[in-house]
Coordinates of C-alpha atoms in Angstrom, one line a residue:
Chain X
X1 CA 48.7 -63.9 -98.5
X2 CA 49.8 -62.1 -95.4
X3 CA 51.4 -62.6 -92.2
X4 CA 49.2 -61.2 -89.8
X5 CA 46.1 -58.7 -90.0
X6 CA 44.9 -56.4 -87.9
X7 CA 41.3 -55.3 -87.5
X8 CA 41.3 -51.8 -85.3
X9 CA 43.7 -49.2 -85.4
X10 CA 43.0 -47.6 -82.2
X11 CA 45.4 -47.7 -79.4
X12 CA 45.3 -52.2 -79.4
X13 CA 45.6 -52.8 -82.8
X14 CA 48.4 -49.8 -83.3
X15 CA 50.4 -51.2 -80.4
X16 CA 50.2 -54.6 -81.7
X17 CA 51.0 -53.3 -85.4
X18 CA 54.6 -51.8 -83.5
X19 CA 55.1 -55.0 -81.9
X20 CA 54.6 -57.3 -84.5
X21 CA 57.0 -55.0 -87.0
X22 CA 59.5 -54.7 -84.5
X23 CA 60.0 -58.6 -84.0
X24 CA 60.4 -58.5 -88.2
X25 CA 56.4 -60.1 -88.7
X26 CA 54.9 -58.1 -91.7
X27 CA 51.7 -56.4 -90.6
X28 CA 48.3 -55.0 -92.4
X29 CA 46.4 -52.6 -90.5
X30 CA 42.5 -52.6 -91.7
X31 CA 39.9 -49.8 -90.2
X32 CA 36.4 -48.4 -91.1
X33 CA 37.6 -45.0 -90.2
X34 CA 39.7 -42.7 -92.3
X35 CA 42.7 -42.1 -89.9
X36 CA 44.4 -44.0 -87.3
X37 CA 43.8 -43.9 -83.3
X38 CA 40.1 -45.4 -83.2
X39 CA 38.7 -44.3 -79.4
X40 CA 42.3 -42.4 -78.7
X41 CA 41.7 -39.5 -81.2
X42 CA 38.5 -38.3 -78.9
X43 CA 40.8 -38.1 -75.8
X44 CA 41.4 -35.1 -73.9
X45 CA 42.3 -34.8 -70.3
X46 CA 44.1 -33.7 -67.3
X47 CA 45.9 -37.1 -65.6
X48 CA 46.0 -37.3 -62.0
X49 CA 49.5 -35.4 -61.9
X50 CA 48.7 -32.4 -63.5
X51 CA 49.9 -33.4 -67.1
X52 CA 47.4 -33.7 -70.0
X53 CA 47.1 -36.7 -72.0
X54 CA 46.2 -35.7 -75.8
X55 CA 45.0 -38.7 -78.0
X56 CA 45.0 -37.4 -81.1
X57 CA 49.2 -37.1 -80.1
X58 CA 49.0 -40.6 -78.8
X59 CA 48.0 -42.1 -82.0
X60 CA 50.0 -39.8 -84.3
X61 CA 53.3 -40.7 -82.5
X62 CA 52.2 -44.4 -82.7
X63 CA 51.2 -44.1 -86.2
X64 CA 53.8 -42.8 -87.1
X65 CA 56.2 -45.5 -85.4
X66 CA 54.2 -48.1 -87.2
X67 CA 54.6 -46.6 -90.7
X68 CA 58.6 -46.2 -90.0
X69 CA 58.8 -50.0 -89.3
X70 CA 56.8 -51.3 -92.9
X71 CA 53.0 -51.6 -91.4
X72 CA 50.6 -51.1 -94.2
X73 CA 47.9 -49.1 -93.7
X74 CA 44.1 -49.9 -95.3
X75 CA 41.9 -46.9 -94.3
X76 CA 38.2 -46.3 -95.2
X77 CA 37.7 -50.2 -95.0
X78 CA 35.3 -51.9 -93.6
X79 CA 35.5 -55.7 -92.9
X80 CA 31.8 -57.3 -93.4
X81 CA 33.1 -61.1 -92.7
X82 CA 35.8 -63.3 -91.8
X83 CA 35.9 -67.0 -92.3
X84 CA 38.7 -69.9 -91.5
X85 CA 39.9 -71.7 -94.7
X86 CA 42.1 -74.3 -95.2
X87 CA 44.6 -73.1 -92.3
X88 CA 44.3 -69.5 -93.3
X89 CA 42.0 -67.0 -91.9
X90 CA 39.8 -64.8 -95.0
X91 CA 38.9 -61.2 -94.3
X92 CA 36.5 -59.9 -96.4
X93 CA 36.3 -56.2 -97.3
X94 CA 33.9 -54.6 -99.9
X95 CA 37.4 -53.3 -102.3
X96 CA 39.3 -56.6 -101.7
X97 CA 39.5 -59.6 -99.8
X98 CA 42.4 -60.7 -97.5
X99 CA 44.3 -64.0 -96.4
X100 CA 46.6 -64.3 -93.2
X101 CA 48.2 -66.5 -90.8
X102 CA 47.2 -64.3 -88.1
X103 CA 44.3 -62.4 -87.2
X104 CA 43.9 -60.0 -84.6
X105 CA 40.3 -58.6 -83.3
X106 CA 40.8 -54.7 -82.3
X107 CA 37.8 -53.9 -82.9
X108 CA 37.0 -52.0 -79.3
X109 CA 33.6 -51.5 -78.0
X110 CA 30.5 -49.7 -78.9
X111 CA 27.9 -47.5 -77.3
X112 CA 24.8 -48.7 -75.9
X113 CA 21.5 -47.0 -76.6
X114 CA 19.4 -45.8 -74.1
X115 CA 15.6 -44.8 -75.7
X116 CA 13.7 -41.6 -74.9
X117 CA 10.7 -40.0 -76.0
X118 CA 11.8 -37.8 -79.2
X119 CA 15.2 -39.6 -79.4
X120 CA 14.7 -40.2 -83.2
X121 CA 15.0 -36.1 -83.6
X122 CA 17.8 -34.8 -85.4
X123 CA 20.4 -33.2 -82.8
X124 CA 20.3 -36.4 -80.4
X125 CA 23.5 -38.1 -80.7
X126 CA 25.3 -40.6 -78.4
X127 CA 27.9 -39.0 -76.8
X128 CA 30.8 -40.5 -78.2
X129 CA 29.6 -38.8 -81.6
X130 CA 29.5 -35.3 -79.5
X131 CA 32.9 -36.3 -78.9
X132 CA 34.6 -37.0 -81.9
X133 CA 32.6 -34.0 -83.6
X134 CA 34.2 -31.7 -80.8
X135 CA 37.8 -33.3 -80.7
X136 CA 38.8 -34.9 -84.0
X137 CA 36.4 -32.5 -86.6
X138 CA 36.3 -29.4 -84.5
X139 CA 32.6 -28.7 -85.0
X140 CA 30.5 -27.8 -82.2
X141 CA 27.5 -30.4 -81.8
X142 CA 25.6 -27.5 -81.0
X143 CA 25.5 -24.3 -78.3
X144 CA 23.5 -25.6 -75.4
X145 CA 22.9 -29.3 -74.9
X146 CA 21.9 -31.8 -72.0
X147 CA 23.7 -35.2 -71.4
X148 CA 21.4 -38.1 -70.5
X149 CA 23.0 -40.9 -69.0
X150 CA 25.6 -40.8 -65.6
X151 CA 29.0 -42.1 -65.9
X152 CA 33.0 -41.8 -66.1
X153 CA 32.3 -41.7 -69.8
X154 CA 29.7 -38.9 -69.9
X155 CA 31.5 -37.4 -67.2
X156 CA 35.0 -36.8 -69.1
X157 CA 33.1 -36.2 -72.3
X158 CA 31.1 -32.8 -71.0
X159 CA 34.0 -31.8 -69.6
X160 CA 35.8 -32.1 -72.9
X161 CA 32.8 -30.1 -74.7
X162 CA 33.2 -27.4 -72.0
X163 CA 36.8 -27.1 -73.4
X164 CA 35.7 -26.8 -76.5
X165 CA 33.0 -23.8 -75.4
X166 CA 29.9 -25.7 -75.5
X167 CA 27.6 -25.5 -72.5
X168 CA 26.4 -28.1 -70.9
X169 CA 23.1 -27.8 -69.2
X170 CA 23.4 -30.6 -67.0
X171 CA 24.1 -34.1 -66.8
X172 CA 21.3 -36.2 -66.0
X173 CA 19.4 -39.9 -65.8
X174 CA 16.8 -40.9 -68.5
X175 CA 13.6 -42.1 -67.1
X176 CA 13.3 -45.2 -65.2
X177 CA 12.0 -48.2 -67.8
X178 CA 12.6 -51.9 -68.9
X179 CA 15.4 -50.8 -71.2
X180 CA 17.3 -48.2 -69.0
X181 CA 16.8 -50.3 -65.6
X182 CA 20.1 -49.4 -63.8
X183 CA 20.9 -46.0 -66.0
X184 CA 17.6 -44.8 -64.5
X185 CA 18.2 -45.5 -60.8
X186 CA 20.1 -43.2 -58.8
X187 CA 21.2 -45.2 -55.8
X188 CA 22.8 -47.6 -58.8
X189 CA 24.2 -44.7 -60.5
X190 CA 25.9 -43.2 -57.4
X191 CA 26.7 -46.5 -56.5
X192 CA 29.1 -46.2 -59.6
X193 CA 30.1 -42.8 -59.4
X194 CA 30.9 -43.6 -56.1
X195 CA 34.5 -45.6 -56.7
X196 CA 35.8 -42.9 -59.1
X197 CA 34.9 -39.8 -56.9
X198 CA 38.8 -39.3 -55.6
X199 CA 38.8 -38.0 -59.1
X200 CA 36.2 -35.3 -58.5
X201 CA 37.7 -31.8 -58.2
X202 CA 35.0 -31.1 -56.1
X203 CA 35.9 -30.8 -52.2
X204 CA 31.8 -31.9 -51.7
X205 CA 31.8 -35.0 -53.4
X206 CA 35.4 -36.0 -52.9
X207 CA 34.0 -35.7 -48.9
X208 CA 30.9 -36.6 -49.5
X209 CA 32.1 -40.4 -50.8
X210 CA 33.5 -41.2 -47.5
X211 CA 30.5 -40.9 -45.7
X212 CA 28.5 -43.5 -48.1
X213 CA 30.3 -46.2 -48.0
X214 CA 27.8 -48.1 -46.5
X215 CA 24.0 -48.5 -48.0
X216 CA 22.3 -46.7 -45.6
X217 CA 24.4 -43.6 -46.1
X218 CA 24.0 -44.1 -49.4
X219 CA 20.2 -44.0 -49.7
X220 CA 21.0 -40.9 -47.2
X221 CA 22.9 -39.8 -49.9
X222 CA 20.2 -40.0 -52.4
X223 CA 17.3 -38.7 -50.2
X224 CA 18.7 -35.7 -49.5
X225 CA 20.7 -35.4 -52.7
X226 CA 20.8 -31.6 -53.6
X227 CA 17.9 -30.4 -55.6
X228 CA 20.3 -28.4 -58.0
X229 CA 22.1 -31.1 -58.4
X230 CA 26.4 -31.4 -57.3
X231 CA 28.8 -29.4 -59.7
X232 CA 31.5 -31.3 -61.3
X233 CA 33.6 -28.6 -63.1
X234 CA 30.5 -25.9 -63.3
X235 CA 28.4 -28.6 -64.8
X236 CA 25.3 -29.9 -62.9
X237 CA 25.1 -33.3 -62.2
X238 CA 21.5 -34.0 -61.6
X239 CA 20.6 -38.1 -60.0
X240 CA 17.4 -36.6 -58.6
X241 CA 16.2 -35.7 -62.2
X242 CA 15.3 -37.6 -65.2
X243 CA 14.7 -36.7 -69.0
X244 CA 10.9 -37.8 -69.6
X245 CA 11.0 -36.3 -73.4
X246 CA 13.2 -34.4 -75.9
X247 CA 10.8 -32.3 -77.9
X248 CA 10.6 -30.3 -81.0
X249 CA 9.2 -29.4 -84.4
X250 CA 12.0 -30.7 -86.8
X251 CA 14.5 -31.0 -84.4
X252 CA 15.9 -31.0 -80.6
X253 CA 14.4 -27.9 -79.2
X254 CA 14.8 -28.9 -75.4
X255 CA 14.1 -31.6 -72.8
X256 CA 11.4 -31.9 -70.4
X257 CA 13.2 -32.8 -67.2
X258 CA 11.5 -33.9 -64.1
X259 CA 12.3 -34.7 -60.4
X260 CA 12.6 -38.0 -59.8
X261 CA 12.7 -39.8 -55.9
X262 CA 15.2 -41.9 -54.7
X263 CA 13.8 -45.1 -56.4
X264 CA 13.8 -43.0 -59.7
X265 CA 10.1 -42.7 -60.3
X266 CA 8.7 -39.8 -61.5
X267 CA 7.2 -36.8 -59.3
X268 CA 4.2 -35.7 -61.3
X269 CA 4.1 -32.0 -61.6
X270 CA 7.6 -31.7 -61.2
X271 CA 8.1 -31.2 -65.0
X272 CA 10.3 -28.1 -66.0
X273 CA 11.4 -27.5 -69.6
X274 CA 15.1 -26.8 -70.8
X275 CA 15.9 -25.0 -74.2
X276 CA 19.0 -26.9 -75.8
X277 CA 20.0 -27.4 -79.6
X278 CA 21.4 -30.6 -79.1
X279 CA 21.2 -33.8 -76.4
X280 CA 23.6 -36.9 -75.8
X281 CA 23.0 -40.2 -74.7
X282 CA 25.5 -42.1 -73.0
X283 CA 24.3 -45.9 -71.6
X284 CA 28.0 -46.6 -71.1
X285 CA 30.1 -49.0 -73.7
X286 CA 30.2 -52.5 -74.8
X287 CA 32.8 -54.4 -76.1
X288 CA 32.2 -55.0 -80.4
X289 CA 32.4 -58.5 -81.0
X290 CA 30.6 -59.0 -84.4
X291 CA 33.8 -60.4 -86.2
X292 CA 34.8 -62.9 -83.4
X293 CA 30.8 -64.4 -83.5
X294 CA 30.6 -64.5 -86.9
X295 CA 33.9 -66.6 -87.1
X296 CA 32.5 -69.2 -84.5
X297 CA 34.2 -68.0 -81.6
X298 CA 32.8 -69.4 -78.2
X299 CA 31.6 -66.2 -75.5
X300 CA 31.0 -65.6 -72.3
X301 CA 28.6 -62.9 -70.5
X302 CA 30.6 -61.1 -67.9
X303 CA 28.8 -58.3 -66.9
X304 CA 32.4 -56.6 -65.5
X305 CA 33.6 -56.4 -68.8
X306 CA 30.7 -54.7 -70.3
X307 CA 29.1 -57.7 -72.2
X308 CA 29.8 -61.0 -74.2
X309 CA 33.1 -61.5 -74.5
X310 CA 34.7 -63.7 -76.6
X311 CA 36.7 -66.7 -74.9
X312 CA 40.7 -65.7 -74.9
X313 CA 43.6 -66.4 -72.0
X314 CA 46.5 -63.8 -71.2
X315 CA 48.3 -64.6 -74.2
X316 CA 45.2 -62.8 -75.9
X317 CA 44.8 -66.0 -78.1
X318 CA 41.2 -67.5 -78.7
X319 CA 40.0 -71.3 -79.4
X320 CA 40.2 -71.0 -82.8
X321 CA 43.6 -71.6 -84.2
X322 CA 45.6 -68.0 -85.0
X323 CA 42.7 -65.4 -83.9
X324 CA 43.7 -63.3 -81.3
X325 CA 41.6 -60.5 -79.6
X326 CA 43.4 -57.1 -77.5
X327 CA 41.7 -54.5 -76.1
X328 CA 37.9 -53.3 -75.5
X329 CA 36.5 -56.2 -77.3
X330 CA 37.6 -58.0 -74.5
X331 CA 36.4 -55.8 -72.2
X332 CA 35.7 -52.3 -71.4
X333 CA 39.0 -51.0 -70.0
X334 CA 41.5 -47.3 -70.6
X335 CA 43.5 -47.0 -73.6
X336 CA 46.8 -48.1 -71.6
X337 CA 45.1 -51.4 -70.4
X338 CA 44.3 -51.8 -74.1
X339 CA 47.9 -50.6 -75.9
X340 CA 49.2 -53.0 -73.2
X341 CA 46.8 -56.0 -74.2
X342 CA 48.2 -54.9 -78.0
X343 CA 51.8 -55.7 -77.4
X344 CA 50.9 -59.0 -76.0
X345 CA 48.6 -59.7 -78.7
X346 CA 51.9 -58.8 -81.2
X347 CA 54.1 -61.0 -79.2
X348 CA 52.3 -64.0 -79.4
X349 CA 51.4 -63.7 -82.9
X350 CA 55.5 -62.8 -83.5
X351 CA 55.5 -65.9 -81.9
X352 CA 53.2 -68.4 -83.5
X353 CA 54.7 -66.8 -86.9
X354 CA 58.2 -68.8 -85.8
X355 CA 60.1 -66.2 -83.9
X356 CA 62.0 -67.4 -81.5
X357 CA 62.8 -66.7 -78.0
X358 CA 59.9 -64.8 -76.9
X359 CA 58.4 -66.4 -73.9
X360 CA 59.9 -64.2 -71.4
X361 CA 58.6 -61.0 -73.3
X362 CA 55.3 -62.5 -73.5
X363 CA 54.9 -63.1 -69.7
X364 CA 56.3 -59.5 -69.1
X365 CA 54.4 -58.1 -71.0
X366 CA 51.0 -59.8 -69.5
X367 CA 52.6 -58.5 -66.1
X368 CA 52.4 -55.8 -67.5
X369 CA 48.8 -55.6 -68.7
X370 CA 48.2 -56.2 -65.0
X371 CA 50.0 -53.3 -63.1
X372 CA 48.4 -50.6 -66.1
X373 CA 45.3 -52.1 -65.1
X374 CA 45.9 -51.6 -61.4
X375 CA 47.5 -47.9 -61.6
X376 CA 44.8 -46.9 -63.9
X377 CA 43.2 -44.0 -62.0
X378 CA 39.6 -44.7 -63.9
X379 CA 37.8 -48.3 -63.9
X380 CA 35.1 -48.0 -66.1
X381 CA 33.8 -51.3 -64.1
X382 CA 34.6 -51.3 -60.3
X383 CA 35.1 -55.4 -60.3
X384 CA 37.0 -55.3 -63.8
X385 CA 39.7 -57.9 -61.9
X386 CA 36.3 -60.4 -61.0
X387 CA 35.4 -60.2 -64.4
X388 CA 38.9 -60.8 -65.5
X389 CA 39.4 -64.0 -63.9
X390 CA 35.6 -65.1 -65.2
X391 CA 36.8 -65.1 -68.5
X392 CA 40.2 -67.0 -67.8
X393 CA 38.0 -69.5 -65.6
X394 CA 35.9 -70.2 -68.6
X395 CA 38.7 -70.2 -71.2
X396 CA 40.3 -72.9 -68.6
X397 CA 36.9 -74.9 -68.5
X398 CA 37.0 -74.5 -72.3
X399 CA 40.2 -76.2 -72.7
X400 CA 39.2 -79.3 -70.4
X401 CA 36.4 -80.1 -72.0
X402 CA 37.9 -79.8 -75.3
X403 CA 40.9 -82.0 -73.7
X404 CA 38.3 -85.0 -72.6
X405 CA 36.2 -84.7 -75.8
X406 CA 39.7 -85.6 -77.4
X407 CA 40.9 -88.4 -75.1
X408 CA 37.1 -90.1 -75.4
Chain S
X1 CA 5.4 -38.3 -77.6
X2 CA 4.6 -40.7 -75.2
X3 CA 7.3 -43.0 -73.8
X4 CA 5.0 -46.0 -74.9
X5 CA 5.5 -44.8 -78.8
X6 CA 8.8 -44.3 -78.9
X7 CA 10.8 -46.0 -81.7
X8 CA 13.2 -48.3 -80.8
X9 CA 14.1 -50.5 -83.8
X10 CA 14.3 -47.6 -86.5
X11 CA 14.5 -49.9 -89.4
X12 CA 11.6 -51.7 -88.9
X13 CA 9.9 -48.6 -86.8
X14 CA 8.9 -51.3 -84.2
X15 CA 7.9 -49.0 -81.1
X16 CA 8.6 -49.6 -77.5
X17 CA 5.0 -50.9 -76.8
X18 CA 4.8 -53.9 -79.4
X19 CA 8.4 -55.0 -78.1
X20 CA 7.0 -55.0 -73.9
X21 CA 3.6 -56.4 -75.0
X22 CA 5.5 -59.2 -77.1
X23 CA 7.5 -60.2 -74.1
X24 CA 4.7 -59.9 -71.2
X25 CA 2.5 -62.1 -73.5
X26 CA 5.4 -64.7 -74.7
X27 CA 7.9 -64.2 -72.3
X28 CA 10.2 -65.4 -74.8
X29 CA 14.0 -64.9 -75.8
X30 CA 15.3 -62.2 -77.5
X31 CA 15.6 -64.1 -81.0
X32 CA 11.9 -65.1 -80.5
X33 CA 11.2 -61.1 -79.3
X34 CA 13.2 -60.4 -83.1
X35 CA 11.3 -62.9 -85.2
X36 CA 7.7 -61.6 -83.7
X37 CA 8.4 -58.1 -83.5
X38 CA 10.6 -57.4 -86.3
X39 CA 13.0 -55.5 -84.4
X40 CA 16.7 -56.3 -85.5
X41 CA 15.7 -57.5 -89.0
X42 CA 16.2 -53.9 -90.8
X43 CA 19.3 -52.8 -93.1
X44 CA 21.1 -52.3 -90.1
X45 CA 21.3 -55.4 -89.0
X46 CA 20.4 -54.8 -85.8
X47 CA 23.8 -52.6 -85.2
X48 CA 21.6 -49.6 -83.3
X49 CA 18.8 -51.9 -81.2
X50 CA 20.4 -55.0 -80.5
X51 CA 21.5 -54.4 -77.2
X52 CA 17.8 -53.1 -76.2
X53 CA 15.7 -56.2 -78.0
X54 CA 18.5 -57.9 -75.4
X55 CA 17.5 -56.3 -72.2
X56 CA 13.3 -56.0 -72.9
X57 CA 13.7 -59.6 -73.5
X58 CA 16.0 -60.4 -70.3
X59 CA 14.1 -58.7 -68.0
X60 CA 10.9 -60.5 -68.9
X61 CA 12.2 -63.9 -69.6
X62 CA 15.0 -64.7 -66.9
X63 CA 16.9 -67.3 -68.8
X64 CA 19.9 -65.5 -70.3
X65 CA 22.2 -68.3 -72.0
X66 CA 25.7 -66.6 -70.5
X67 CA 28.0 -69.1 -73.5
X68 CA 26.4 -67.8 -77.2
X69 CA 25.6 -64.0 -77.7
X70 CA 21.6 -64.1 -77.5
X71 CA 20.7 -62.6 -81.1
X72 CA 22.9 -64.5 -83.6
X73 CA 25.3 -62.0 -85.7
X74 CA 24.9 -62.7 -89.8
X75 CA 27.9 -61.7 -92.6
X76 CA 27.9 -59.2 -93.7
X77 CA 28.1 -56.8 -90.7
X78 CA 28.6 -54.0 -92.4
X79 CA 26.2 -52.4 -95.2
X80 CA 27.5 -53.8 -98.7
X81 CA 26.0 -53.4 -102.6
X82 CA 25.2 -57.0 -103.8
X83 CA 28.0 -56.0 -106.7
X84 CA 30.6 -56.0 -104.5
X85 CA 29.2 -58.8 -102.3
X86 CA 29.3 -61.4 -105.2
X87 CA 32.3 -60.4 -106.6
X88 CA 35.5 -63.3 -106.3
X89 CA 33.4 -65.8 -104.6

């Protein structure tokens, strides 16, 4: 029988772990992975004042904090179910099987799959894997590779790779279908690229984003969208192009890439082939919510925060009695937003487990979570705050039908 | 390859045409798009297409329930032998 669990060691569950241990609550950390740090460990890059943040650093120093302070670690664990029992919430792993109190969700997000032709050959990977291969094992995913799918993501990622010596053909859009919809559609894409382009070092497309910021310049902007594509640290990125297929015998050989106009459909004939060893696909992130739906949670679709959601206020508590949920399963956010979501999430559960005098921390620290959130220089969503209040609107309704149901 | 044979639940190698003819012809939700196509019910448990079955089905059908995640998630959500899953219940 334990105090509180934690599901997720990456930069939520760790600063929740801290918390919780420093208000005196014992802690168990679970995760599938066989080191601490989750998302933080692929991390690598300049911040807007010239510093670099390192994650690997990030989630050692945290880590190691935790371990000081009596968390217990379970690595190399994966949790296949959880279930409420008589007051007590059951985690089930395949070595053992756990009881708490308190339960906290850090489970983070996920990537979303976005299909092309010859994506089942070996050497595609999404590029989150290209990531972690690169940063926390230190093997190359290959020499030359192409990154299919345009975001902040995929954009910090090839920079990353470059770092690491890997070239990086281009970054480009897959083909337009019923599964890649917006991924496929250039005025959509740049519409995204569009709010995080005062962090391009590139004079053109730092300029270039004042003039669109109305449609019309913006399907401008797509029309006559250079044909070799805009340079974001040396690397094209190509919105007038799409991959149409990754071919090869046994495994990736190359992409076909074709031009594309500015409602992303293909220009026949305009099929060139590129020799890589490797390709990525990145259709963004969602948050990973399995746990919280198979323990009965109620969601919500928010598209702002990346997906369903499951119901939860600012205290980071849920419906059900003593689960809590912090960072990108809530919604797709930076690692501070979710370290900061963490130490809420610890609060309140030092809380519930009878520590006193707290309240005041606990509204800090929800402050908190808001003004990391606004100084962040990245938002992976543009309307993250809509998407925010969504969620507290319908954990609000939540509560007042469950309030009537109970006066009836 | 064409784009219409590409693979998009590996598990159950269900292919990008059966799951777009499924949902022009039912125009049905995504758990009826699993339960005709097969796509989602492999070892995976639906972990790698998921998201896709999801989207094919939205974009045909039109009636996304926003309040309960469309394809239902089943214990155990991670791979596990039937030895260890048996074992202490």
């Amino acid at each position: 029988m334990n105090n509180t669990i934690i599901i997720g060691s990456g930069p939520a569950g760790l600063t929740a772990a801290v918390t919780c241990a420093e208000n005196g609550v014992d802690v168990v950390v679970i995760d599938e992975y066989m080191i601490a740090g989750g998302r933080l460990l692929g991390q690598l890059y300049e911040e807007p004042n010239g510093s670099w943040w390192n994650g690997i650093k990030e989630s050692t120093t945290l880590y190691e904090k935790a371990i000081n302070l009596g968390v217990k670690f379970h690595f190399n664990t994966a949790v296949n179910n959880i279930e409420q029992s008589n007051g007590l919430w059951v985690v089930y792993t395949e070595k053992d099987t756990f009881y708490t109190s308190n339960l906290l969700l850090a489970t983070g997000a996920a990537e979303s799959p976005v299909p092309v032709p010859g994506w089942t050959l070996p050497g595609v990977m999404s590029v989150g894997a290209a990531q972690v291969m690169t940063n926390v094992q230190r093997v190359k995913p290959g020499e030359r590779g192409v990154i299919i799918g345009v975001n902040v993501l995929s954009a910090v990622i090839a920079m990353e790779l470059q770092l690491a010596g890997v070239e990086i053909a281009c970054l480009t859009l897959p083909k337009r279908n019923r599964i890649t919809m917006k991924a496929g559609d250039p005025r959509k894409v740049l519409d995204s690229l569009l709010h995080v382009s005062h962090m391009a070092p590139s004079p053109f497309v730092r300029y270039g984003s004042k003039l669109m910021k109305n449609d019309f310049m913006k399907k401008l902007g797509v029309n006559f969208y250079p044909k070799k594509g805009v340079k974001m640290w040396d690397i094209p990125i190509q919105l007038r192009k799409a991959v149409t297929k990754i071919y090869g015998e046994d495994e990736v050989e190359g992409v076909t890439l074709a031009t594309i106009n500015a409602d992303g459909e293909v220009v026949s004939g305009s099929e060139e082939h590129i020799p890589v060893d490797f390709v990525c696909i990145a259709g963004g992130l969602y948050p990973l919510a399995e746990l919280a739906a198979v323990a009965g949670c109620p969601f919500y679709l928010v598209e702002e925060l990346g997906g369903y959601v499951p119901l939860h206020n600012e205290r980071m508590e849920t419906p059900l009695e003593g689960l809590y949920v912090a960072g990108n399963i809530t919604g797709i956010e930076g690692a501070k937003v979710a370290a900061a979501q963490g130490t809420t999430a610890g609060l309140s559960m030092a809380h519930r487990s009878g520590i006193k005098g707290l309240d005041n921390t606990i509204n800090d620290s929800i402050k908190m979570t808001e003004q990391t959130r606004n100084s962040a220089p990245i938002q992976f969503h543009p309307e993250i705050e809509v998407g925010r209040k969504k969620i507290l609107q319908q954990w609000e309704a939540y509560q007042s039908t469950k309030r009537e149901s109970i006066c009836y | 390859m064409k784009e219409d044979e590409m693979i998009i639940c590996r598990c159950e190698e269900v292919s990008y045409e059966e799951l777009e003819t499924a949902a022009a012809k039912y125009k049905c939700s995504a758990r009826e798009l699993k339960l005709r196509t097969r796509a989602g019910m492999g070892y995976c448990g639906g972990r790698s297409c998921r998201t896709m079955v999801d989207k094919i089905a939205a974009a045909s059908a039109n009636d996304q329930n926003r309040t309960c995640v469309s394809l239902k998630y089943q214990p155990p959500i991670r791979p596990i032998s039937f030895e260890n899953l048996g074992r202490g219940r």
